[in-house]
Amino acid sequence: ETLIEIREMWKIYQINQLQVQALKNINLSIKKNEFVAIVGPSGSGKSTLMNMLGCLDTPTSGTYILDNEEVSNLSDDKLAEIRSKKIGFIFQSFNLIQKLTALENVELPLIYTGVKASERIRRAKLALEDVGLGQRLYHKPNELSGGQQQRVAIARALINNPPIIFADEPTGNLDSKSGVEIMNLLKELHKKGNTIVLITHDNDIANQAERVIRISDGTIVEDRQVI
Ligand code: ADP
Ligand code: ADP
């Protein structure tokens, strides 16, 4: 079952007279329950591709079908709606709200989708228990280690059961031990049936996925299964 289908996608940024071809004719399909890493050096087009895949921006040309829906030409509002329903985001910088507790951070996506308070709390507690933070429900982000903050962010990304999880350099701000823990958690989520797309510049991180797509100068130069 195909979740992501990209055909002949171009993204061209125009800065005054200068054109930057950030993505050049990308063709890509990702199936349900794959664990894919997109790897490439700085400036290769990873963030641009992530922004397209994550419905944060639209391509200059080409098509993007996400979970059987064409999303290449939608308005910003419609894209926001697709993101909240279909995608769980994990960022390098965690992007937690500092004033809120771990539990409240994880509840946030459920507030946007109109789940009532008692149900939100029940589900957010379970999600935090699932990532090993059942004893940290009422801690604020600055009272947690980096690895723990990333686990809160993962619980938040999973709370709506989105069909796809995007992780953008999820270990980039972590020490190596916490980085290993977060990668192990992503592998566990993959085993449980989640579809994960990981974006990284780090080959050792990428090789922990089951499929590695290498991007260079806006083109896919390698697409292989990791054995
Ligand atoms: P990476 O994430 O691999 O570092 P990017 O997708 O950020 O690569 O960048 C790919 C190319 O597109 C680079 O040449 C970069 O300078 C250019 N680029 C990225 N974003 C913009 C933008 N908003 N406006 C103009 N050029 C951009
Ligand atoms: P970096 O990986 O460079 O540290 P981030 O991971 O914070 O950057 O963000 C990656 C991309 O996602 C950026 O283009 C940013 O604008 C966008 N972004 C960041 N936070 C959110 C969010 N909460 N919702 C939607 N898009 C976001």
PDB file of N, CA and C and ligand atoms in Angstrom, residues 13 15 20 22 41-48, ligand 1:
ATOM      1  N   TYR A  13      13.464  28.025  -6.334  1.00  0.00           N
ATOM      2  CA  TYR A  13      13.362  29.268  -5.564  1.00  0.00           C
ATOM      3  C   TYR A  13      13.853  30.393  -6.454  1.00  0.00           C
ATOM      4  N   ILE A  15      15.197  34.162  -6.327  1.00  0.00           N
ATOM      5  CA  ILE A  15      15.659  35.275  -5.498  1.00  0.00           C
ATOM      6  C   ILE A  15      16.153  36.350  -6.462  1.00  0.00           C
ATOM      7  N   VAL A  20      17.228  29.165  -8.057  1.00  0.00           N
ATOM      8  CA  VAL A  20      17.877  28.000  -7.447  1.00  0.00           C
ATOM      9  C   VAL A  20      16.983  26.786  -7.651  1.00  0.00           C
ATOM     10  N   ALA A  22      16.211  23.687  -6.328  1.00  0.00           N
ATOM     11  CA  ALA A  22      16.493  22.939  -5.096  1.00  0.00           C
ATOM     12  C   ALA A  22      16.098  21.471  -5.249  1.00  0.00           C
ATOM     13  N   PRO A  41      24.309  15.845   1.997  1.00  0.00           N
ATOM     14  CA  PRO A  41      25.061  16.921   2.649  1.00  0.00           C
ATOM     15  C   PRO A  41      24.255  18.210   2.717  1.00  0.00           C
ATOM     16  N   SER A  42      24.766  19.173   3.461  1.00  0.00           N
ATOM     17  CA  SER A  42      24.146  20.480   3.571  1.00  0.00           C
ATOM     18  C   SER A  42      23.989  21.098   2.174  1.00  0.00           C
ATOM     19  N   GLY A  43      22.813  21.656   1.901  1.00  0.00           N
ATOM     20  CA  GLY A  43      22.568  22.305   0.619  1.00  0.00           C
ATOM     21  C   GLY A  43      22.100  21.365  -0.474  1.00  0.00           C
ATOM     22  N   SER A  44      21.949  20.067  -0.163  1.00  0.00           N
ATOM     23  CA  SER A  44      21.568  19.093  -1.196  1.00  0.00           C
ATOM     24  C   SER A  44      20.083  19.119  -1.526  1.00  0.00           C
ATOM     25  N   GLY A  45      19.270  19.726  -0.640  1.00  0.00           N
ATOM     26  CA  GLY A  45      17.834  19.799  -0.899  1.00  0.00           C
ATOM     27  C   GLY A  45      16.986  19.019   0.106  1.00  0.00           C
ATOM     28  N   LYS A  46      17.604  18.531   1.189  1.00  0.00           N
ATOM     29  CA  LYS A  46      16.868  17.732   2.184  1.00  0.00           C
ATOM     30  C   LYS A  46      15.715  18.509   2.817  1.00  0.00           C
ATOM     31  N   SER A  47      16.005  19.730   3.282  1.00  0.00           N
ATOM     32  CA  SER A  47      14.948  20.512   3.949  1.00  0.00           C
ATOM     33  C   SER A  47      13.828  20.835   2.975  1.00  0.00           C
ATOM     34  N   THR A  48      14.220  21.149   1.740  1.00  0.00           N
ATOM     35  CA  THR A  48      13.203  21.441   0.729  1.00  0.00           C
ATOM     36  C   THR A  48      12.325  20.220   0.499  1.00  0.00           C
TER      37      THR A  48
HETATM   38  P1  ADP B   1      19.643  20.966   2.887  1.00  0.00           P
HETATM   39  O1  ADP B   1      18.455  20.836   3.786  1.00  0.00           O
HETATM   40  O2  ADP B   1      20.090  19.659   2.319  1.00  0.00           O
HETATM   41  O3  ADP B   1      20.755  21.734   3.527  1.00  0.00           O
HETATM   42  P2  ADP B   1      18.038  22.897   1.396  1.00  0.00           P
HETATM   43  O4  ADP B   1      16.821  22.224   0.927  1.00  0.00           O
HETATM   44  O5  ADP B   1      17.932  23.757   2.603  1.00  0.00           O
HETATM   45  O6  ADP B   1      19.193  21.808   1.594  1.00  0.00           O
HETATM   46  O7  ADP B   1      18.648  23.786   0.218  1.00  0.00           O
HETATM   47  C1  ADP B   1      18.751  23.344  -1.130  1.00  0.00           C
HETATM   48  C2  ADP B   1      19.131  24.538  -2.007  1.00  0.00           C
HETATM   49  O8  ADP B   1      18.036  25.453  -2.063  1.00  0.00           O
HETATM   50  C3  ADP B   1      20.300  25.337  -1.484  1.00  0.00           C
HETATM   51  O9  ADP B   1      21.026  25.818  -2.615  1.00  0.00           O
HETATM   52  C4  ADP B   1      19.656  26.473  -0.732  1.00  0.00           C
HETATM   53  O10 ADP B   1      20.481  27.589  -0.694  1.00  0.00           O
HETATM   54  C5  ADP B   1      18.403  26.720  -1.545  1.00  0.00           C
HETATM   55  N1  ADP B   1      17.263  27.218  -0.730  1.00  0.00           N
HETATM   56  C6  ADP B   1      16.677  26.558   0.292  1.00  0.00           C
HETATM   57  N2  ADP B   1      15.649  27.277   0.793  1.00  0.00           N
HETATM   58  C7  ADP B   1      15.584  28.422   0.067  1.00  0.00           C
HETATM   59  C8  ADP B   1      14.733  29.569   0.075  1.00  0.00           C
HETATM   60  N3  ADP B   1      13.714  29.675   0.947  1.00  0.00           N
HETATM   61  N4  ADP B   1      14.980  30.540  -0.823  1.00  0.00           N
HETATM   62  C9  ADP B   1      15.989  30.423  -1.701  1.00  0.00           C
HETATM   63  N5  ADP B   1      16.819  29.371  -1.787  1.00  0.00           N
HETATM   64  C10 ADP B   1      16.631  28.381  -0.922  1.00  0.00           C
END
